[in-house]
mmCIF file of C-alpha atoms in Angstrom:
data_model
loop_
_atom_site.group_PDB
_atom_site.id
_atom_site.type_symbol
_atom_site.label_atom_id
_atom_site.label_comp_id
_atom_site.label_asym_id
_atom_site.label_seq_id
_atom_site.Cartn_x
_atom_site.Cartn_y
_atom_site.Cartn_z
ATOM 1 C CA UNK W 140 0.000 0.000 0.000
ATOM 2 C CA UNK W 141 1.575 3.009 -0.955
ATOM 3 C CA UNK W 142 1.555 6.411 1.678
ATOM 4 C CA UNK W 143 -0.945 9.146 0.753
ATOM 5 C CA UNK W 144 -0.354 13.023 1.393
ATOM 6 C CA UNK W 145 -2.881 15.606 1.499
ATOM 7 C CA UNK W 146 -2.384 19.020 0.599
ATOM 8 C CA UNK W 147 -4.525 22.266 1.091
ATOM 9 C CA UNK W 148 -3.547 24.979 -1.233
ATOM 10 C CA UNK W 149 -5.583 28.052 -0.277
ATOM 11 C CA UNK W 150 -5.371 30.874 -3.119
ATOM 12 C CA UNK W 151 -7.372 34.186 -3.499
ATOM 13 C CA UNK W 152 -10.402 32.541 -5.185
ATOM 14 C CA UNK W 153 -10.638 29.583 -4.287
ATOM 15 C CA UNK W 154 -9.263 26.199 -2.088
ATOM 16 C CA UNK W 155 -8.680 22.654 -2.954
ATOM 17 C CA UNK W 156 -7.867 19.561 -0.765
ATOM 18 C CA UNK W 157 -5.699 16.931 -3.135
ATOM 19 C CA UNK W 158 -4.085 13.664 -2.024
ATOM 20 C CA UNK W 159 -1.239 12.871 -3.731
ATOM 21 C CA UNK W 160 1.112 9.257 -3.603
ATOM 22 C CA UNK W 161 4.477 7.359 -5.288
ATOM 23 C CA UNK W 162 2.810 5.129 -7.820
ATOM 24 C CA UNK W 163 5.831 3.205 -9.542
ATOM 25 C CA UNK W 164 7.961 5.786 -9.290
ATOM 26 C CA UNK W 165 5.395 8.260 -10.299
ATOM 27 C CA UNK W 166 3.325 11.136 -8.721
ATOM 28 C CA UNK W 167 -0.155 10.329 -8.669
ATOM 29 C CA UNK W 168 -2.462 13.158 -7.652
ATOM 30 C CA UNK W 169 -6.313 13.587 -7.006
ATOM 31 C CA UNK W 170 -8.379 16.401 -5.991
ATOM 32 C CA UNK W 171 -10.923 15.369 -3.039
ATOM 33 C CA UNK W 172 -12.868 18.488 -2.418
ATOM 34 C CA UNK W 173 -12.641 22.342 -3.768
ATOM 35 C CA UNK W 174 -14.704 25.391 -2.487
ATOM 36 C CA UNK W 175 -14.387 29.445 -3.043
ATOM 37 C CA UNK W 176 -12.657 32.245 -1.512
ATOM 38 C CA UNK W 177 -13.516 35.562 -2.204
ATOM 39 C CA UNK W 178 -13.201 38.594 -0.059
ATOM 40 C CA UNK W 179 -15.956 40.804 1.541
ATOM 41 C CA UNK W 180 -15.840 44.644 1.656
ATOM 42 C CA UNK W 181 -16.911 45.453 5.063
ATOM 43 C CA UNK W 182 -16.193 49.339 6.259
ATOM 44 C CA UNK W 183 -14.079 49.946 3.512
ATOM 45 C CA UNK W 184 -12.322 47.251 4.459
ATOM 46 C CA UNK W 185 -11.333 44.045 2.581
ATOM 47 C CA UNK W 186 -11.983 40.712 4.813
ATOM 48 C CA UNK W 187 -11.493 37.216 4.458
ATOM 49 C CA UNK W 188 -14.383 34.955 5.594
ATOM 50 C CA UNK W 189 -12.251 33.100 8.091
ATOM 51 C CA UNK W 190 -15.046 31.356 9.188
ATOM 52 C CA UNK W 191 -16.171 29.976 5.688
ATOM 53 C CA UNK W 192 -12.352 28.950 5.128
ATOM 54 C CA UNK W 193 -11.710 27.261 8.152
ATOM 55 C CA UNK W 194 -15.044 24.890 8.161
ATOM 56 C CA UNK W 195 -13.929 24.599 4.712
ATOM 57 C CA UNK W 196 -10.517 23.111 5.969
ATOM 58 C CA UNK W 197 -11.964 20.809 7.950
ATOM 59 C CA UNK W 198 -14.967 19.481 5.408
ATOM 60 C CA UNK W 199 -12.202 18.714 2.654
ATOM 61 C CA UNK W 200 -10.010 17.137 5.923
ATOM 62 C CA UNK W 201 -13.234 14.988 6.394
ATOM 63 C CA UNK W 202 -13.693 14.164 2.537
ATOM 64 C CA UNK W 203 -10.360 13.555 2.024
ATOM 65 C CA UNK W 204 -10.108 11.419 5.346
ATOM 66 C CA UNK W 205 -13.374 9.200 4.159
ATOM 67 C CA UNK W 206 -11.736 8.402 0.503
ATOM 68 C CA UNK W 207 -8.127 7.896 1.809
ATOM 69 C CA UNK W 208 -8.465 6.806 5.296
ATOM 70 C CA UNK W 209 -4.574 6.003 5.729
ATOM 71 C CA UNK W 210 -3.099 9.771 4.934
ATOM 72 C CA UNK W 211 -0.043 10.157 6.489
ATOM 73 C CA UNK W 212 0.974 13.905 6.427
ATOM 74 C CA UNK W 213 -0.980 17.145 5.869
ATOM 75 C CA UNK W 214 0.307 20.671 4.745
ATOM 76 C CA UNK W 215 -1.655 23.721 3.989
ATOM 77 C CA UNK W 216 -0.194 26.480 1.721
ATOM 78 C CA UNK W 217 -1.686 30.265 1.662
ATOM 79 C CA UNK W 218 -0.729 33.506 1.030
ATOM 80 C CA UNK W 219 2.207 33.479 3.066
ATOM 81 C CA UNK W 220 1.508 37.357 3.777
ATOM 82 C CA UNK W 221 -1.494 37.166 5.620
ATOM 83 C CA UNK W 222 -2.524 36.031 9.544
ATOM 84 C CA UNK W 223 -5.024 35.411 11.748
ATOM 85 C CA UNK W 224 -4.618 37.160 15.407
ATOM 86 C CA UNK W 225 -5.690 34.782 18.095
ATOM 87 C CA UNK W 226 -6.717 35.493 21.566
ATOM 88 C CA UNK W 227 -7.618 32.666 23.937
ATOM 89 C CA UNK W 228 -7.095 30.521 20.871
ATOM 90 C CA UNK W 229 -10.018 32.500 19.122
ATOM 91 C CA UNK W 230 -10.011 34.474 15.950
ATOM 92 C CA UNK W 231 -9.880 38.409 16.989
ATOM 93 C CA UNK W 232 -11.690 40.186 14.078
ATOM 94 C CA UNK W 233 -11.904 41.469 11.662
ATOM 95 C CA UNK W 234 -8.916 39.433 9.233
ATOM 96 C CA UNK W 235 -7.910 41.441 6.583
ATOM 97 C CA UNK W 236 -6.628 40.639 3.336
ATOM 98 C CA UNK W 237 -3.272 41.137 1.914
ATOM 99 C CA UNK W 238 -5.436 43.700 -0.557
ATOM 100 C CA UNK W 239 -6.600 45.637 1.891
ATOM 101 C CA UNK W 240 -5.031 49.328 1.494
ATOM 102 C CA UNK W 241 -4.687 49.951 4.810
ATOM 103 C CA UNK W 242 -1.247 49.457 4.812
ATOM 104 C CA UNK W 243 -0.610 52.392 2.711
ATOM 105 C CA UNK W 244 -0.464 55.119 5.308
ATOM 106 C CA UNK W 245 2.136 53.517 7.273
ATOM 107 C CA UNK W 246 4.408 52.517 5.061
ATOM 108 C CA UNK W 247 6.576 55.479 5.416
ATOM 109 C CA UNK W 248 6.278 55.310 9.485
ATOM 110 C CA UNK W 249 7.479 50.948 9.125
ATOM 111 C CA UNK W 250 10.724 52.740 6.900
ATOM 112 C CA UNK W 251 11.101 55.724 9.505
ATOM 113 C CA UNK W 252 11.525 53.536 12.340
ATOM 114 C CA UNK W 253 13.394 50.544 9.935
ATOM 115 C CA UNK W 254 14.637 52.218 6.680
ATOM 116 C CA UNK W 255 13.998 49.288 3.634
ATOM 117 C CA UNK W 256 17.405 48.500 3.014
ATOM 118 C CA UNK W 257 18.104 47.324 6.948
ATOM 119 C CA UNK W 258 14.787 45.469 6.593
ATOM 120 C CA UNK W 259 15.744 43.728 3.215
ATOM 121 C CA UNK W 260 19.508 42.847 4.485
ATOM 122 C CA UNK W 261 17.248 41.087 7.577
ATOM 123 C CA UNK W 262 14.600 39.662 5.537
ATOM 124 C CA UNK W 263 15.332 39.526 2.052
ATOM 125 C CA UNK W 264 12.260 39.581 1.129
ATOM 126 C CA UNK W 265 11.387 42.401 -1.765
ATOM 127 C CA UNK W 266 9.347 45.268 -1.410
ATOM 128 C CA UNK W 267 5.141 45.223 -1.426
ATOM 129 C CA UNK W 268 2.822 46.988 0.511
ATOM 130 C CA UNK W 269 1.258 44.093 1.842
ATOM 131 C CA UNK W 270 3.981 42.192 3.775
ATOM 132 C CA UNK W 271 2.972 41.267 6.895
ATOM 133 C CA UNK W 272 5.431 43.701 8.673
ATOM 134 C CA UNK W 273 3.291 46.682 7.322
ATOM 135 C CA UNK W 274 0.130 45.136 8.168
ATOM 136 C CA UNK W 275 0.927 44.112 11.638
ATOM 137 C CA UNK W 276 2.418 47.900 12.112
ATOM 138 C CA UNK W 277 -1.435 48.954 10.531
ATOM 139 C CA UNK W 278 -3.018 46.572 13.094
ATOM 140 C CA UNK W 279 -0.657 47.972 16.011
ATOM 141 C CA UNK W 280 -1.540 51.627 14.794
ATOM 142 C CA UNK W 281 -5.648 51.094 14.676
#
């Protein structure tokens, strides 16, 4: 019996639960379960359902559980930008998206305080205005 793998790849429109497994030396994939992601504007804001995503999460888990009982690992890929904050290991709302422009106004306060080159010699990671470190500084400001 060969070992199966789920994955969860979460995009901007949509998410999909697919099992995958070594078949003779091959990868052999299947999707289990897809549903859609979309964002809501809510006070000018852009949102992600968090809610809708997460039961999502767990009804492809299920699916994907019930046609491949013997799955062996699990990984979820996202955004890599984005985050949920948690208090008593519950969702503190609202979560905004990557696309939210709320980040704009305090992008030059982030490079007052930590001009962009120190931040890309520590992170290497290439300007956008939607990295996480302006959007936590957005979240710390409101």
């Amino acid at each position: 019996m060969h070992k199966n793998h789920l994955a969860i790849d979460i995009g901007a429109s949509s998410g999909r639960h697919i099992v995958g497994w070594m078949e003779n030396g091959v990868l052999r994939t299947e999707e289990v379960y897809r549903f859609p992601n979309s964002v809501q504007r809510v006070d000018g804001h852009l949102e992600w359902d968090i809610d809708s995503l997460f039961a999502n999460v767990k009804q492809g888990i299920r699916e994907a559980f019930a046609k491949y009982p013997n799955i062996e690992s699990l990984s979820i890929d996202t955004w890599a930008v984005d985050y949920v904050l948690l208090k008593n290991d519950q969702p503190i709302y609202p979560v905004y998206t990557y696309r939210d422009s709320r980040t704009q106004a305090v992008i030059p306060e982030v490079h007052s305080i930590l001009p962009f080159e120190q931040l890309y010699q520590r992170t290497g990671i290439q300007f956008q205005p939607f990295n996480s470190i302006y959007q936590l500084y957005a979240d710390k400001k409101a």
